[in-house]
């Protein structure tokens, strides 16, 4: 060979040596070798030897092995019980942690601050799994997904060795290769005594796996022990038992609390009463009757009451606005004993910066403050004195229910319609006693009964008049003054239309010529419709003057690869 030829070869060798560090192989599993050692008590001891080629892309610190958290047997789902006995890398103990990731029990191998050099590594994972024998009438079987079907790397070669107990007589065996659900037969089988070896005959891509099954005659594997059967029964029915006991317990506690604080005092009979309860303003009447201020009617009734008493005028002729104007007598509200204290306070707050207030069209911070102060005053004065919500007792039942639900969910393996039905029962118990627990005080029951009687009078006065004429009894004489005096109460209780209709019925001439000096409004065919128009106009103005809330919506040959116990997958990290 000439000198120049030798020189060219030397240069090529140096070039190959120079670029070799930058050439890299694919990350892969070179060999997945698993031994499934079947124990006579039904457990299996699994030893997985996984040889990988690491190039620092996915496998940087080590690998993780994902094992399924649950398995199906006889159309029911059960939870695996894993006991990791050892983890090694290249024959030496390796650091690992056990984690839960969705429906996977994860063994993460390696350390976060220690990176591996590109190389070939062999990991060995040894763990015990309880109760993995499938008991049949004529034979028992071990059916195991040896590699899992969720590996991120291709598997060049896989081998699964099933070691049966001494004295076991094999009745049949099979293996399956391919993607999840496939029944490929790319394997060869050999047997040595009680050990069955299944080895793939082709490379498997990412997501492909090897599943094996070996059946043996009965009598070698012990039947499930009492503790094993109890454990399986608990997995099947434990969550339902917790939900059932929670519903019974919450029901018992709730009934005891209801019996102590939730029963309504005896209710007096309801009969028509011709005057409102003494000392109650229209707003107070609304609050006590409805057990809170759920709508704007308490405010509207108060504004109409102030207007009827000459404190202000209401202009409801606008489409989207209502104008309130304080009259000359408004400045003496503090000294007028006919004006309830809270009504007078509302009047002062509304007209603190002038004698005119327009409601509607835009947010009004001053009006909002005045309105909220008005509502808080009624809540303080007519809340606990007349009605008890018993919130603490309701929160106790909800708290107990949440604890029961949390325990049930933590124990549930397979959520069924039975769980849903018991959960619905638990929710039903809570809703029932949320409805029953609030109760009026004795004073509140008596006053509310009087309010109901007064409402009955205004709502059915026309019929009462007809009945009274038959039996000789007489109702109080209707007049314009009486109509206007009680109109704010009718608005507060939602009976302004029948009350106005009664006024028109009893005094048709006065009703036809009725033009109140306290308001300006659009004309309708009847006083009842006119009053309803005023209420709607004020309600619209009040709503648009308050801050708007925002929100969003958003709306035996019969198996397959991936079947049986075991399975899962893994990757690098």
PDB file of N, CA and C in Angstrom, residues 477-483 500-514 527:
ATOM      1  N   UNK A 477    -115.345  50.184  56.098  1.00  0.00           N
ATOM      2  CA  UNK A 477    -115.765  50.980  54.955  1.00  0.00           C
ATOM      3  C   UNK A 477    -114.545  51.331  54.089  1.00  0.00           C
ATOM      4  N   UNK A 478    -114.661  51.091  52.782  1.00  0.00           N
ATOM      5  CA  UNK A 478    -113.586  51.446  51.859  1.00  0.00           C
ATOM      6  C   UNK A 478    -113.658  52.938  51.556  1.00  0.00           C
ATOM      7  N   UNK A 479    -112.497  53.556  51.453  1.00  0.00           N
ATOM      8  CA  UNK A 479    -112.394  54.963  51.085  1.00  0.00           C
ATOM      9  C   UNK A 479    -111.077  55.167  50.355  1.00  0.00           C
ATOM     10  N   UNK A 480    -110.947  56.327  49.725  1.00  0.00           N
ATOM     11  CA  UNK A 480    -109.694  56.637  49.032  1.00  0.00           C
ATOM     12  C   UNK A 480    -108.536  56.653  50.019  1.00  0.00           C
ATOM     13  N   UNK A 481    -108.757  57.216  51.203  1.00  0.00           N
ATOM     14  CA  UNK A 481    -107.695  57.286  52.209  1.00  0.00           C
ATOM     15  C   UNK A 481    -107.277  55.891  52.657  1.00  0.00           C
ATOM     16  N   UNK A 482    -108.283  55.000  52.856  1.00  0.00           N
ATOM     17  CA  UNK A 482    -107.959  53.636  53.293  1.00  0.00           C
ATOM     18  C   UNK A 482    -107.209  52.895  52.186  1.00  0.00           C
ATOM     19  N   UNK A 483    -107.644  53.101  50.955  1.00  0.00           N
ATOM     20  CA  UNK A 483    -106.970  52.448  49.824  1.00  0.00           C
ATOM     21  C   UNK A 483    -105.502  52.870  49.778  1.00  0.00           C
ATOM     22  N   UNK A 500    -106.486  46.927  44.520  1.00  0.00           N
ATOM     23  CA  UNK A 500    -106.951  48.009  43.656  1.00  0.00           C
ATOM     24  C   UNK A 500    -108.291  47.654  43.010  1.00  0.00           C
ATOM     25  N   UNK A 501    -108.442  46.397  42.642  1.00  0.00           N
ATOM     26  CA  UNK A 501    -109.703  45.968  42.051  1.00  0.00           C
ATOM     27  C   UNK A 501    -110.858  46.127  43.038  1.00  0.00           C
ATOM     28  N   UNK A 502    -110.601  45.853  44.310  1.00  0.00           N
ATOM     29  CA  UNK A 502    -111.630  46.010  45.335  1.00  0.00           C
ATOM     30  C   UNK A 502    -112.008  47.491  45.484  1.00  0.00           C
ATOM     31  N   UNK A 503    -111.006  48.383  45.420  1.00  0.00           N
ATOM     32  CA  UNK A 503    -111.273  49.821  45.472  1.00  0.00           C
ATOM     33  C   UNK A 503    -112.175  50.237  44.308  1.00  0.00           C
ATOM     34  N   UNK A 504    -111.849  49.730  43.104  1.00  0.00           N
ATOM     35  CA  UNK A 504    -112.673  50.059  41.934  1.00  0.00           C
ATOM     36  C   UNK A 504    -114.084  49.498  42.059  1.00  0.00           C
ATOM     37  N   UNK A 505    -114.197  48.319  42.675  1.00  0.00           N
ATOM     38  CA  UNK A 505    -115.502  47.682  42.828  1.00  0.00           C
ATOM     39  C   UNK A 505    -116.385  48.459  43.808  1.00  0.00           C
ATOM     40  N   UNK A 506    -115.800  48.868  44.934  1.00  0.00           N
ATOM     41  CA  UNK A 506    -116.584  49.512  45.989  1.00  0.00           C
ATOM     42  C   UNK A 506    -116.828  50.993  45.717  1.00  0.00           C
ATOM     43  N   UNK A 507    -115.880  51.670  45.079  1.00  0.00           N
ATOM     44  CA  UNK A 507    -116.018  53.102  44.829  1.00  0.00           C
ATOM     45  C   UNK A 507    -115.715  53.391  43.359  1.00  0.00           C
ATOM     46  N   UNK A 508    -116.588  52.963  42.461  1.00  0.00           N
ATOM     47  CA  UNK A 508    -116.290  53.093  41.034  1.00  0.00           C
ATOM     48  C   UNK A 508    -116.110  54.542  40.591  1.00  0.00           C
ATOM     49  N   UNK A 509    -116.895  55.477  41.129  1.00  0.00           N
ATOM     50  CA  UNK A 509    -116.790  56.860  40.703  1.00  0.00           C
ATOM     51  C   UNK A 509    -115.467  57.472  41.142  1.00  0.00           C
ATOM     52  N   UNK A 510    -115.094  57.237  42.415  1.00  0.00           N
ATOM     53  CA  UNK A 510    -113.826  57.770  42.901  1.00  0.00           C
ATOM     54  C   UNK A 510    -112.646  57.114  42.195  1.00  0.00           C
ATOM     55  N   UNK A 511    -112.796  55.847  41.901  1.00  0.00           N
ATOM     56  CA  UNK A 511    -111.719  55.148  41.206  1.00  0.00           C
ATOM     57  C   UNK A 511    -111.521  55.702  39.801  1.00  0.00           C
ATOM     58  N   UNK A 512    -112.623  56.021  39.133  1.00  0.00           N
ATOM     59  CA  UNK A 512    -112.517  56.549  37.776  1.00  0.00           C
ATOM     60  C   UNK A 512    -111.829  57.906  37.764  1.00  0.00           C
ATOM     61  N   UNK A 513    -112.051  58.698  38.808  1.00  0.00           N
ATOM     62  CA  UNK A 513    -111.470  60.033  38.876  1.00  0.00           C
ATOM     63  C   UNK A 513    -110.186  60.077  39.722  1.00  0.00           C
ATOM     64  N   UNK A 514    -109.644  58.899  40.006  1.00  0.00           N
ATOM     65  CA  UNK A 514    -108.499  58.823  40.923  1.00  0.00           C
ATOM     66  C   UNK A 514    -107.229  59.274  40.205  1.00  0.00           C
ATOM     67  N   UNK A 527    -106.892  50.830  37.738  1.00  0.00           N
ATOM     68  CA  UNK A 527    -105.939  51.265  38.756  1.00  0.00           C
ATOM     69  C   UNK A 527    -104.957  50.145  39.080  1.00  0.00           C
TER      70      UNK A 527
END
